[in-house]
């Protein structure tokens, strides 16, 4: 069926400026890490991706690694781009990442120039586009000089294969060094992609939030729902089809009594505010001015509809934030 994007797609979502750049991103961005490989039906995946765009989610986050198998999520998106979203390419912010291992070859992992630029070529082919909007170093590679990694990111922009660059999972000191080197190269660091949620407070504890403001880059925070743990879905066990049942990245072991007590207490706070735990958790990360976007996943259009309403509620009060601190214990859920 021919796809026509919703006419009202820019009417409800908030767009926020990424650091000191000129680029606005939607408050909610959509990631294709899980459930966009070849093990789920294409039509369901397509429906979710197009629904995201209809809601005003212009930013789709991908990586060479996403699947399974590796590269499948980008090939999926390439198919949707070709058949449905091509007329809207100018309205999309597509990102990809390179550097995490995607094969046994020494050139399919790490932060070398060879690895990053080879991966980018593959990603452009898989996505069926001549450039991505944001190209990331997926993780720090402490065995490669940062100058080389950063140089490869800058080359991607100089070659017209990326408009902006980002880093992900970098500790604050290394992110700062990367920001300095990139500024010198004339390609400012647009954004950093760390994990941040009520259950993972690292960006608060290690100073990344503060650094982002000082260095002028944005933050797009991944797994803000702790992969679903910060929703009400696991309060009474593990429902069929949930990620904790079928993903290598969320072990059912983390759904223990301690988790359940904390999640139930957070759920009560959310209920008192007339919202769901998912909405509370998303509002919580987006309360930070340095957070440009919450990078969410979804396994149904309903989840997207529900989650994007998170900013329709009144801001969290100091009292509510203190209560969330009490139950939102850093380190709950998957190992940090
Ligand atoms: N840079 C990195 O190293 C890195 C690492 C991880 C992720 N990421 C990026 O961040 C993106 C998001 O990560 P994530 O998927 O872990 O984010 P998340 O938003 O924390 O978790 C999404 C999952 O939570 C469940 N969910 C969402 N809304 C729900 C609701 N209202 N009620 C009940 N369950 C709900 C769904 O799982 P079910 O399948 O159980 O329904 C959904 O797939 C990824 O796709 C990727 O782009 C980046």
Tab-separated table of N, CA, C and O and ligand atoms in Angstrom, residues 29-36 40 60-63 65-66 95 97 100 136-139 167-169 192-197 220-234 238-247 249-250 276-279 282 294-300 302-308, ligand 1:
chain	number	residue	atom	x	y	z
A	29	UNK	N	13.350	9.969	19.892
A	29	UNK	CA	13.905	9.407	18.666
A	29	UNK	C	13.676	7.907	18.710
A	29	UNK	O	13.466	7.334	19.782
A	30	UNK	N	13.720	7.286	17.534
A	30	UNK	CA	13.396	5.859	17.483
A	30	UNK	C	14.620	5.022	17.098
A	30	UNK	O	15.306	5.328	16.128
A	31	UNK	N	14.883	3.984	17.888
A	31	UNK	CA	16.045	3.136	17.648
A	31	UNK	C	15.662	1.751	17.152
A	31	UNK	O	14.622	1.203	17.528
A	32	UNK	N	16.524	1.198	16.296
A	32	UNK	CA	16.213	-0.102	15.675
A	32	UNK	C	17.134	-1.213	16.170
A	32	UNK	O	17.481	-2.141	15.439
A	33	UNK	N	17.519	-1.125	17.419
A	33	UNK	CA	18.461	-2.098	17.996
A	33	UNK	C	17.893	-3.517	18.022
A	33	UNK	O	18.567	-4.472	17.659
A	34	UNK	N	16.652	-3.624	18.510
A	34	UNK	CA	16.092	-4.969	18.695
A	34	UNK	C	14.745	-5.076	17.985
A	34	UNK	O	14.035	-4.110	17.843
A	35	UNK	N	14.428	-6.268	17.565
A	35	UNK	CA	13.160	-6.570	16.884
A	35	UNK	C	13.085	-5.986	15.472
A	35	UNK	O	12.008	-5.885	14.891
A	36	UNK	N	14.238	-5.546	14.922
A	36	UNK	CA	14.240	-5.084	13.532
A	36	UNK	C	15.206	-5.901	12.673
A	36	UNK	O	15.646	-5.459	11.626
A	40	UNK	N	11.764	-11.047	12.826
A	40	UNK	CA	10.403	-10.521	13.034
A	40	UNK	C	9.821	-10.144	11.680
A	40	UNK	O	10.561	-9.823	10.747
A	60	UNK	N	15.769	8.441	13.218
A	60	UNK	CA	15.871	6.985	13.320
A	60	UNK	C	17.333	6.627	13.548
A	60	UNK	O	18.199	6.973	12.742
A	61	UNK	N	17.561	5.935	14.645
A	61	UNK	CA	18.928	5.596	15.050
A	61	UNK	C	19.223	4.147	14.692
A	61	UNK	O	18.453	3.237	15.024
A	62	UNK	N	20.357	3.942	14.041
A	62	UNK	CA	20.722	2.602	13.604
A	62	UNK	C	22.199	2.379	13.869
A	62	UNK	O	22.903	3.266	14.347
A	63	UNK	N	22.666	1.193	13.544
A	63	UNK	CA	24.098	0.862	13.659
A	63	UNK	C	24.353	-0.341	12.774
A	63	UNK	O	23.441	-1.132	12.506
A	65	UNK	N	25.690	-2.910	13.549
A	65	UNK	CA	25.549	-4.122	14.359
A	65	UNK	C	24.105	-4.577	14.552
A	65	UNK	O	23.855	-5.717	14.948
A	66	UNK	N	23.139	-3.683	14.341
A	66	UNK	CA	21.776	-4.019	14.752
A	66	UNK	C	21.156	-5.074	13.847
A	66	UNK	O	21.265	-5.041	12.643
A	95	UNK	N	20.827	8.088	11.547
A	95	UNK	CA	22.176	7.949	12.121
A	95	UNK	C	22.632	6.512	11.995
A	95	UNK	O	21.823	5.580	11.931
A	97	UNK	N	26.211	3.916	13.354
A	97	UNK	CA	27.393	3.863	14.224
A	97	UNK	C	28.311	2.763	13.719
A	97	UNK	O	27.847	1.791	13.116
A	100	UNK	N	31.822	-1.132	16.915
A	100	UNK	CA	31.594	-2.350	17.700
A	100	UNK	C	31.745	-3.539	16.752
A	100	UNK	O	31.434	-3.417	15.570
A	136	UNK	N	28.435	8.002	14.069
A	136	UNK	CA	28.980	7.853	15.416
A	136	UNK	C	30.152	6.884	15.489
A	136	UNK	O	30.141	5.840	14.822
A	137	UNK	N	31.047	7.159	16.397
A	137	UNK	CA	31.944	6.133	16.921
A	137	UNK	C	31.138	5.450	18.029
A	137	UNK	O	30.762	6.081	19.020
A	138	UNK	N	30.851	4.146	17.829
A	138	UNK	CA	29.870	3.446	18.687
A	138	UNK	C	30.345	3.296	20.134
A	138	UNK	O	29.563	3.382	21.070
A	139	UNK	N	31.651	3.048	20.281
A	139	UNK	CA	32.227	2.873	21.627
A	139	UNK	C	33.670	3.330	21.582
A	139	UNK	O	34.303	3.253	20.523
A	167	UNK	N	29.614	10.645	19.312
A	167	UNK	CA	30.284	9.527	19.983
A	167	UNK	C	29.273	8.879	20.911
A	167	UNK	O	28.298	9.524	21.324
A	168	UNK	N	29.514	7.617	21.222
A	168	UNK	CA	28.595	6.901	22.103
A	168	UNK	C	29.393	6.103	23.111
A	168	UNK	O	30.462	5.568	22.771
A	169	UNK	N	28.872	6.033	24.317
A	169	UNK	CA	29.482	5.240	25.393
A	169	UNK	C	30.871	5.748	25.793
A	169	UNK	O	31.650	5.008	26.377
A	192	UNK	N	26.389	13.203	22.003
A	192	UNK	CA	26.929	12.016	22.677
A	192	UNK	C	25.736	11.113	22.981
A	192	UNK	O	24.681	11.608	23.379
A	193	UNK	N	25.942	9.803	22.817
A	193	UNK	CA	24.846	8.868	23.065
A	193	UNK	C	25.207	7.941	24.229
A	193	UNK	O	25.841	6.910	24.034
A	194	UNK	N	24.828	8.293	25.449
A	194	UNK	CA	25.074	7.419	26.596
A	194	UNK	C	23.782	6.715	27.016
A	194	UNK	O	22.687	7.100	26.598
A	195	UNK	N	23.930	5.721	27.880
A	195	UNK	CA	22.735	5.118	28.486
A	195	UNK	C	22.356	5.969	29.695
A	195	UNK	O	23.227	6.363	30.478
A	196	UNK	N	21.086	6.240	29.855
A	196	UNK	CA	20.640	7.062	30.995
A	196	UNK	C	19.183	6.738	31.290
A	196	UNK	O	18.343	6.753	30.382
A	197	UNK	N	18.929	6.415	32.530
A	197	UNK	CA	17.543	6.154	32.942
A	197	UNK	C	17.471	6.263	34.459
A	197	UNK	O	18.497	6.402	35.128
A	220	UNK	N	21.793	12.350	23.519
A	220	UNK	CA	20.628	11.556	23.134
A	220	UNK	C	20.753	10.277	23.943
A	220	UNK	O	21.724	9.532	23.788
A	221	UNK	N	19.820	10.058	24.852
A	221	UNK	CA	20.051	9.018	25.855
A	221	UNK	C	19.314	7.735	25.481
A	221	UNK	O	18.132	7.747	25.163
A	222	UNK	N	20.066	6.637	25.498
A	222	UNK	CA	19.469	5.372	25.063
A	222	UNK	C	18.985	4.532	26.241
A	222	UNK	O	19.391	4.744	27.374
A	223	UNK	N	18.052	3.629	25.910
A	223	UNK	CA	17.380	2.769	26.902
A	223	UNK	C	16.821	3.568	28.082
A	223	UNK	O	17.020	3.196	29.238
A	224	UNK	N	16.078	4.645	27.823
A	224	UNK	CA	15.506	5.436	28.926
A	224	UNK	C	14.454	4.649	29.704
A	224	UNK	O	14.141	5.015	30.840
A	225	UNK	N	13.931	3.577	29.095
A	225	UNK	CA	12.969	2.719	29.809
A	225	UNK	C	13.664	1.477	30.357
A	225	UNK	O	12.993	0.519	30.751
A	226	UNK	N	15.002	1.508	30.379
A	226	UNK	CA	15.777	0.341	30.812
A	226	UNK	C	15.268	-0.921	30.109
A	226	UNK	O	15.049	-1.965	30.729
A	227	UNK	N	15.060	-0.788	28.814
A	227	UNK	CA	14.634	-1.881	27.932
A	227	UNK	C	13.236	-2.416	28.267
A	227	UNK	O	12.894	-3.534	27.913
A	228	UNK	N	12.460	-1.640	28.998
A	228	UNK	CA	11.103	-2.082	29.356
A	228	UNK	C	10.943	-2.276	30.856
A	228	UNK	O	9.830	-2.395	31.358
A	229	UNK	N	12.079	-2.301	31.596
A	229	UNK	CA	11.985	-2.491	33.055
A	229	UNK	C	11.304	-1.288	33.708
A	229	UNK	O	10.700	-1.415	34.775
A	230	UNK	N	11.399	-0.119	33.063
A	230	UNK	CA	10.747	1.065	33.627
A	230	UNK	C	9.370	1.272	32.972
A	230	UNK	O	8.983	2.380	32.602
A	231	UNK	N	8.665	0.176	32.816
A	231	UNK	CA	7.252	0.215	32.418
A	231	UNK	C	6.545	-0.731	33.392
A	231	UNK	O	7.203	-1.390	34.202
A	232	UNK	N	5.235	-0.824	33.253
A	232	UNK	CA	4.538	-1.720	34.200
A	232	UNK	C	4.480	-3.166	33.721
A	232	UNK	O	3.853	-3.999	34.352
A	233	UNK	N	5.185	-3.473	32.617
A	233	UNK	CA	4.973	-4.797	32.010
A	233	UNK	C	5.525	-5.964	32.818
A	233	UNK	O	5.050	-7.080	32.685
A	234	UNK	N	6.550	-5.713	33.651
A	234	UNK	CA	7.157	-6.834	34.383
A	234	UNK	C	6.725	-6.892	35.853
A	234	UNK	O	7.301	-7.631	36.642
A	238	UNK	N	6.735	-12.118	33.564
A	238	UNK	CA	7.268	-11.765	32.237
A	238	UNK	C	6.228	-12.128	31.178
A	238	UNK	O	5.987	-13.308	30.920
A	239	UNK	N	5.591	-11.127	30.580
A	239	UNK	CA	4.559	-11.449	29.591
A	239	UNK	C	5.143	-12.070	28.320
A	239	UNK	O	6.308	-11.819	27.984
A	240	UNK	N	4.310	-12.861	27.633
A	240	UNK	CA	4.755	-13.518	26.395
A	240	UNK	C	5.203	-12.467	25.387
A	240	UNK	O	4.565	-11.426	25.233
A	241	UNK	N	6.324	-12.749	24.745
A	241	UNK	CA	6.810	-11.859	23.671
A	241	UNK	C	7.632	-10.687	24.176
A	241	UNK	O	8.193	-9.938	23.387
A	242	UNK	N	7.697	-10.492	25.514
A	242	UNK	CA	8.452	-9.351	26.044
A	242	UNK	C	9.946	-9.561	25.834
A	242	UNK	O	10.416	-10.699	25.711
A	243	UNK	N	10.678	-8.467	25.853
A	243	UNK	CA	12.103	-8.533	25.551
A	243	UNK	C	12.842	-9.455	26.521
A	243	UNK	O	13.752	-10.179	26.113
A	244	UNK	N	12.443	-9.449	27.788
A	244	UNK	CA	13.157	-10.281	28.766
A	244	UNK	C	12.994	-11.766	28.457
A	244	UNK	O	13.687	-12.605	29.024
A	245	UNK	N	12.073	-12.066	27.547
A	245	UNK	CA	11.856	-13.471	27.205
A	245	UNK	C	12.633	-13.872	25.949
A	245	UNK	O	12.909	-15.045	25.743
A	246	UNK	N	12.964	-12.892	25.138
A	246	UNK	CA	13.503	-13.292	23.833
A	246	UNK	C	14.720	-12.483	23.377
A	246	UNK	O	15.012	-12.430	22.196
A	247	UNK	N	15.410	-11.831	24.319
A	247	UNK	CA	16.550	-11.027	23.891
A	247	UNK	C	17.813	-11.442	24.629
A	247	UNK	O	17.772	-11.747	25.821
A	249	UNK	N	19.998	-9.425	25.361
A	249	UNK	CA	20.468	-8.243	26.089
A	249	UNK	C	19.668	-7.946	27.352
A	249	UNK	O	19.946	-6.987	28.057
A	250	UNK	N	18.630	-8.739	27.625
A	250	UNK	CA	17.849	-8.523	28.852
A	250	UNK	C	17.506	-9.885	29.448
A	250	UNK	O	16.561	-10.543	29.020
A	276	UNK	N	1.634	6.793	33.354
A	276	UNK	CA	2.181	5.437	33.505
A	276	UNK	C	3.652	5.539	33.915
A	276	UNK	O	4.279	6.601	33.782
A	277	UNK	N	4.191	4.407	34.373
A	277	UNK	CA	5.612	4.383	34.737
A	277	UNK	C	6.481	4.727	33.522
A	277	UNK	O	7.469	5.463	33.641
A	278	UNK	N	6.110	4.214	32.341
A	278	UNK	CA	6.894	4.522	31.131
A	278	UNK	C	6.925	6.031	30.903
A	278	UNK	O	7.988	6.624	30.636
A	279	UNK	N	5.776	6.664	31.032
A	279	UNK	CA	5.718	8.115	30.797
A	279	UNK	C	6.519	8.879	31.843
A	279	UNK	O	7.210	9.847	31.526
A	282	UNK	N	10.263	8.544	31.047
A	282	UNK	CA	10.688	9.352	29.896
A	282	UNK	C	10.729	10.832	30.255
A	282	UNK	O	11.665	11.554	29.891
A	294	UNK	N	15.212	11.531	23.903
A	294	UNK	CA	15.174	10.203	24.539
A	294	UNK	C	15.048	9.182	23.412
A	294	UNK	O	14.101	9.236	22.621
A	295	UNK	N	16.023	8.288	23.360
A	295	UNK	CA	16.091	7.328	22.246
A	295	UNK	C	15.386	6.037	22.654
A	295	UNK	O	15.928	5.242	23.427
A	296	UNK	N	14.173	5.878	22.152
A	296	UNK	CA	13.340	4.762	22.614
A	296	UNK	C	13.261	3.646	21.578
A	296	UNK	O	13.488	3.860	20.387
A	297	UNK	N	12.899	2.461	22.070
A	297	UNK	CA	12.548	1.352	21.200
A	297	UNK	C	11.065	1.086	21.385
A	297	UNK	O	10.450	1.584	22.327
A	298	UNK	N	10.478	0.313	20.485
A	298	UNK	CA	9.069	-0.043	20.639
A	298	UNK	C	8.801	-1.301	19.837
A	298	UNK	O	9.401	-1.505	18.779
A	299	UNK	N	7.904	-2.136	20.361
A	299	UNK	CA	7.544	-3.332	19.603
A	299	UNK	C	6.111	-3.250	19.096
A	299	UNK	O	5.582	-4.232	18.601
A	300	UNK	N	5.477	-2.068	19.240
A	300	UNK	CA	4.139	-1.893	18.662
A	300	UNK	C	3.866	-0.403	18.472
A	300	UNK	O	4.433	0.431	19.180
A	302	UNK	N	1.240	1.021	19.417
A	302	UNK	CA	0.611	1.466	20.676
A	302	UNK	C	1.668	2.001	21.646
A	302	UNK	O	1.450	3.043	22.283
A	303	UNK	N	2.774	1.293	21.770
A	303	UNK	CA	3.821	1.756	22.704
A	303	UNK	C	4.292	3.157	22.313
A	303	UNK	O	4.512	4.016	23.170
A	304	UNK	N	4.430	3.394	21.021
A	304	UNK	CA	4.872	4.727	20.583
A	304	UNK	C	3.836	5.791	20.932
A	304	UNK	O	4.172	6.838	21.490
A	305	UNK	N	2.577	5.506	20.621
A	305	UNK	CA	1.503	6.474	20.931
A	305	UNK	C	1.517	6.824	22.414
A	305	UNK	O	1.390	7.972	22.805
A	306	UNK	N	1.671	5.778	23.211
A	306	UNK	CA	1.634	5.940	24.666
A	306	UNK	C	2.850	6.744	25.144
A	306	UNK	O	2.712	7.692	25.924
A	307	UNK	N	4.004	6.400	24.643
A	307	UNK	CA	5.239	6.996	25.166
A	307	UNK	C	5.396	8.473	24.781
A	307	UNK	O	5.889	9.258	25.581
A	308	UNK	N	4.979	8.823	23.568
A	308	UNK	CA	5.175	10.227	23.161
A	308	UNK	C	4.280	11.182	23.953
A	308	UNK	O	4.482	12.392	23.909
B	1	LIG	N1	24.829	3.386	21.605
B	1	LIG	C1	24.619	2.207	22.164
B	1	LIG	O1	25.556	1.489	22.562
B	1	LIG	C2	23.200	1.741	22.324
B	1	LIG	C3	22.905	0.634	23.146
B	1	LIG	C4	21.579	0.266	23.282
B	1	LIG	C5	20.565	0.973	22.618
B	1	LIG	N2	20.909	2.015	21.812
B	1	LIG	C6	19.875	2.749	21.035
B	1	LIG	O2	18.778	3.088	21.861
B	1	LIG	C7	17.579	2.574	21.269
B	1	LIG	C8	16.559	2.312	22.335
B	1	LIG	O3	17.040	1.319	23.243
B	1	LIG	P1	15.996	0.397	23.971
B	1	LIG	O4	15.170	-0.309	22.948
B	1	LIG	O5	16.718	-0.378	24.990
B	1	LIG	O6	15.076	1.521	24.680
B	1	LIG	P2	13.945	1.480	25.748
B	1	LIG	O7	12.996	2.536	25.293
B	1	LIG	O8	14.529	1.573	27.109
B	1	LIG	O9	13.229	0.050	25.639
B	1	LIG	C9	12.324	-0.215	24.601
B	1	LIG	C10	11.535	-1.470	24.893
B	1	LIG	O10	10.729	-1.307	26.059
B	1	LIG	C11	9.451	-1.903	25.846
B	1	LIG	N3	8.438	-0.819	25.894
B	1	LIG	C12	8.500	0.390	25.298
B	1	LIG	N4	7.418	1.125	25.608
B	1	LIG	C13	6.652	0.369	26.408
B	1	LIG	C14	5.418	0.600	27.062
B	1	LIG	N5	4.769	1.746	26.967
B	1	LIG	N6	4.909	-0.399	27.841
B	1	LIG	C15	5.572	-1.565	27.962
B	1	LIG	N7	6.758	-1.854	27.366
B	1	LIG	C16	7.286	-0.883	26.590
B	1	LIG	C17	9.503	-2.579	24.477
B	1	LIG	O11	10.002	-3.908	24.662
B	1	LIG	P3	9.166	-5.226	24.365
B	1	LIG	O12	9.852	-5.837	23.220
B	1	LIG	O13	9.318	-6.021	25.616
B	1	LIG	O14	7.744	-4.838	24.065
B	1	LIG	C18	10.544	-1.753	23.776
B	1	LIG	O15	11.143	-2.382	22.688
B	1	LIG	C19	18.059	1.366	20.481
B	1	LIG	O16	17.155	0.941	19.496
B	1	LIG	C20	19.328	1.915	19.888
B	1	LIG	O17	19.019	2.755	18.787
B	1	LIG	C21	22.193	2.417	21.672
